[in-house]
C-alpha cells in the first residue's frame, strides 16, 4: 500500500505537463489539462491524506524537497536526509549542507529563486511599509525577519525593493548555521546601504525583544521543522510529543508585532491539505473563562503555480486576528463606521483617546470583534 501511495505522490509532483512536444501546438488542450490535472492532484492528495501523514517521515516529498527542484542551485544530493527526516532538525546536517553549497557559490536557494519568492511577499511588504513609513504616526522603521535564511539572498532582495528602500526596511537574517551566516556576511555585509544583518541563533530561542518584527519571511524553514517532527514521531508512545513546529509558532508569536498587518509568510511545497490543519493546530490559542478555545490567527493560502518540472509552490500568510474594533459612532446605529482593527484592547482604547485628544467632534467606542470562532 505504502508503495502505491509513494508512487502516486511522486507522479503528482514529478510528472510535468509540458507545452512542447506532441501537444505543443494545441494550447486549448493544455489549458484544459492544467485545471483537470490540478483537480486530480487535489483529490488524490485529499484521498491519500489519512495514509500520508503517518508515512510522511519516509515520503518522497520530504526526500525531494531541495534535492530535485529545478532551482536547486547546489546540485548536491541530501543523501543522509533521505533515510532520516529527523536530520532536518539537526545543526550538523545543515552545517554539512551549507558547507557544500557555500563552496560552489556564495549564495544559493533551497528552492525558488529569490526574485520569484519575493513576488508573493510584496502585498504584505506594502501594507506594513505604508503604515510605518516616515510621515505616518509610526516613528520607527519597518522590520523583517528572514527565518532560517541559510544562504538565500531573499532578505537582501527584499531590502532592495523600492518600497522597502523608501520605508527604510531593516532585515534580520537568522540561521543556526555559522557556516551559512558567515558566507552571507562575507558576500553582502560590505554592500553600501545593505540594511541587512545576519545573526547566528536557534529559531527556537531567538535573541530578540518581543513584538519587534513586522514581517517574518520563511522559505522552506517551517518545512524543515515539520520534517524533523515527522522523523521523531512516536505514534505508540504514551509520552506527549515535543513538537518543534509548535515551539517555532510560539517563538514567531513572541517576536511578531501585535498588529493586524504583521504577517508570517511561509513559502513552501506543502499543499493546503497537508499544511493548513497542522499549522492551525500548532499556532497558539487562548482559552475563555467558559473553557472555549479561541483561534487567534488567520491563515491565507495562495498557489504560486508550478515550475517547469511540475512542482507547485504555495505561500501561506499567517496573521493575528483582530480582536477589537474601533468604531466612530453616529447618532443612529446605522451611521457607525469601523475605522480600525486591533489585536489588543489597550491599543484600541489608546487610539480612541488619541482621536478625542486631537479634538475630533465624533464619538468613538471600542467593541470586541464577534467573528472570533472557537477552535474545533
Ligand atoms: C530548507 S532550508 C531553507 C534555507 C533558505 N530559507 C532557502 O530558501 O534557501 C532550512 C534552513 O533552516 C535552517 N534551520 C533549521 N533549523 C533551524 C533552527 N532551529 N534555527 C535556525 N535555523 C534553522 C537551516 O540551517 C537551513 O538553512
Tab-separated table of N, CA and C and ligand atoms in Angstrom, residues 88-89 94 98 108-111 146-152 174-177 201-204 219-221 224-225, ligand 1:
chain	number	residue	atom	x	y	z
A	88	UNK	N	16.640	16.835	9.485
A	88	UNK	CA	16.319	18.211	9.077
A	88	UNK	C	16.274	19.151	10.285
A	89	UNK	N	16.233	18.582	11.481
A	89	UNK	CA	16.232	19.418	12.685
A	89	UNK	C	17.600	19.535	13.323
A	94	UNK	N	22.742	20.555	8.662
A	94	UNK	CA	22.687	21.816	7.912
A	94	UNK	C	24.084	22.411	7.719
A	98	UNK	N	25.368	23.390	4.114
A	98	UNK	CA	25.796	24.747	3.750
A	98	UNK	C	27.278	24.780	3.384
A	108	UNK	N	22.789	30.666	-2.387
A	108	UNK	CA	22.159	29.525	-3.030
A	108	UNK	C	20.761	29.345	-2.449
A	109	UNK	N	19.773	29.052	-3.292
A	109	UNK	CA	18.389	28.909	-2.823
A	109	UNK	C	18.037	27.430	-2.683
A	110	UNK	N	17.381	27.102	-1.587
A	110	UNK	CA	16.918	25.712	-1.363
A	110	UNK	C	15.890	25.359	-2.431
A	111	UNK	N	14.932	26.241	-2.661
A	111	UNK	CA	14.055	26.161	-3.833
A	111	UNK	C	13.593	27.564	-4.186
A	146	UNK	N	14.124	37.257	8.352
A	146	UNK	CA	14.232	36.154	7.391
A	146	UNK	C	14.639	34.933	8.213
A	147	UNK	N	13.652	34.071	8.462
A	147	UNK	CA	13.804	32.956	9.396
A	147	UNK	C	14.445	31.751	8.700
A	148	UNK	N	15.549	31.250	9.233
A	148	UNK	CA	16.240	30.112	8.607
A	148	UNK	C	16.701	30.490	7.212
A	149	UNK	N	17.473	31.576	7.148
A	149	UNK	CA	17.841	32.154	5.838
A	149	UNK	C	18.786	31.264	5.052
A	150	UNK	N	19.579	30.420	5.759
A	150	UNK	CA	20.591	29.651	5.039
A	150	UNK	C	21.461	30.595	4.228
A	151	UNK	N	21.703	30.253	2.961
A	151	UNK	CA	22.482	31.155	2.112
A	151	UNK	C	21.585	31.760	1.026
A	152	UNK	N	20.289	31.903	1.369
A	152	UNK	CA	19.342	32.509	0.419
A	152	UNK	C	19.515	34.034	0.408
A	174	UNK	N	18.319	35.241	10.014
A	174	UNK	CA	18.706	34.360	11.130
A	174	UNK	C	18.849	32.922	10.664
A	175	UNK	N	19.917	32.275	11.106
A	175	UNK	CA	20.068	30.835	10.872
A	175	UNK	C	20.962	30.292	11.986
A	176	UNK	N	20.768	29.033	12.354
A	176	UNK	CA	21.633	28.469	13.404
A	176	UNK	C	22.933	27.918	12.847
A	177	UNK	N	23.121	28.015	11.532
A	177	UNK	CA	24.356	27.507	10.929
A	177	UNK	C	25.389	28.631	10.785
A	201	UNK	N	21.669	32.090	15.379
A	201	UNK	CA	20.848	31.788	16.567
A	201	UNK	C	19.857	30.690	16.236
A	202	UNK	N	19.411	30.007	17.276
A	202	UNK	CA	18.405	28.963	17.131
A	202	UNK	C	17.031	29.635	17.004
A	203	UNK	N	16.289	29.245	15.997
A	203	UNK	CA	14.944	29.818	15.807
A	203	UNK	C	14.039	29.505	16.994
A	204	UNK	N	14.400	28.500	17.782
A	204	UNK	CA	13.573	28.141	18.938
A	204	UNK	C	13.980	28.910	20.198
A	219	UNK	N	11.205	30.691	3.925
A	219	UNK	CA	11.177	29.897	2.680
A	219	UNK	C	11.791	28.535	2.992
A	220	UNK	N	10.924	27.567	3.189
A	220	UNK	CA	11.381	26.193	3.415
A	220	UNK	C	11.774	25.885	4.846
A	221	UNK	N	11.688	26.870	5.750
A	221	UNK	CA	12.180	26.622	7.113
A	221	UNK	C	11.142	25.878	7.961
A	224	UNK	N	11.318	22.355	7.208
A	224	UNK	CA	12.394	21.591	7.862
A	224	UNK	C	11.950	21.146	9.254
A	225	UNK	N	11.231	22.022	9.961
A	225	UNK	CA	10.740	21.669	11.299
A	225	UNK	C	9.671	20.573	11.214
B	1	LIG	C1	15.141	24.238	3.839
B	1	LIG	S1	16.439	25.278	4.315
B	1	LIG	C2	15.896	26.814	3.657
B	1	LIG	C3	17.020	27.797	3.518
B	1	LIG	C4	16.616	29.124	2.861
B	1	LIG	N1	15.464	29.700	3.513
B	1	LIG	C5	16.364	28.951	1.391
B	1	LIG	O1	15.212	29.076	0.937
B	1	LIG	O2	17.317	28.697	0.666
B	1	LIG	C6	16.094	25.446	6.061
B	1	LIG	C7	17.049	26.380	6.793
B	1	LIG	O3	16.647	26.450	8.162
B	1	LIG	C8	17.799	26.435	8.985
B	1	LIG	N2	17.381	25.903	10.290
B	1	LIG	C9	16.894	24.661	10.559
B	1	LIG	N3	16.625	24.555	11.863
B	1	LIG	C10	16.932	25.754	12.429
B	1	LIG	C11	16.869	26.258	13.758
B	1	LIG	N4	16.437	25.507	14.778
B	1	LIG	N5	17.247	27.528	13.979
B	1	LIG	C12	17.676	28.312	12.960
B	1	LIG	N6	17.783	27.887	11.693
B	1	LIG	C13	17.403	26.618	11.427
B	1	LIG	C14	18.797	25.567	8.249
B	1	LIG	O4	20.143	25.831	8.611
B	1	LIG	C15	18.506	25.937	6.799
B	1	LIG	O5	19.320	26.984	6.377
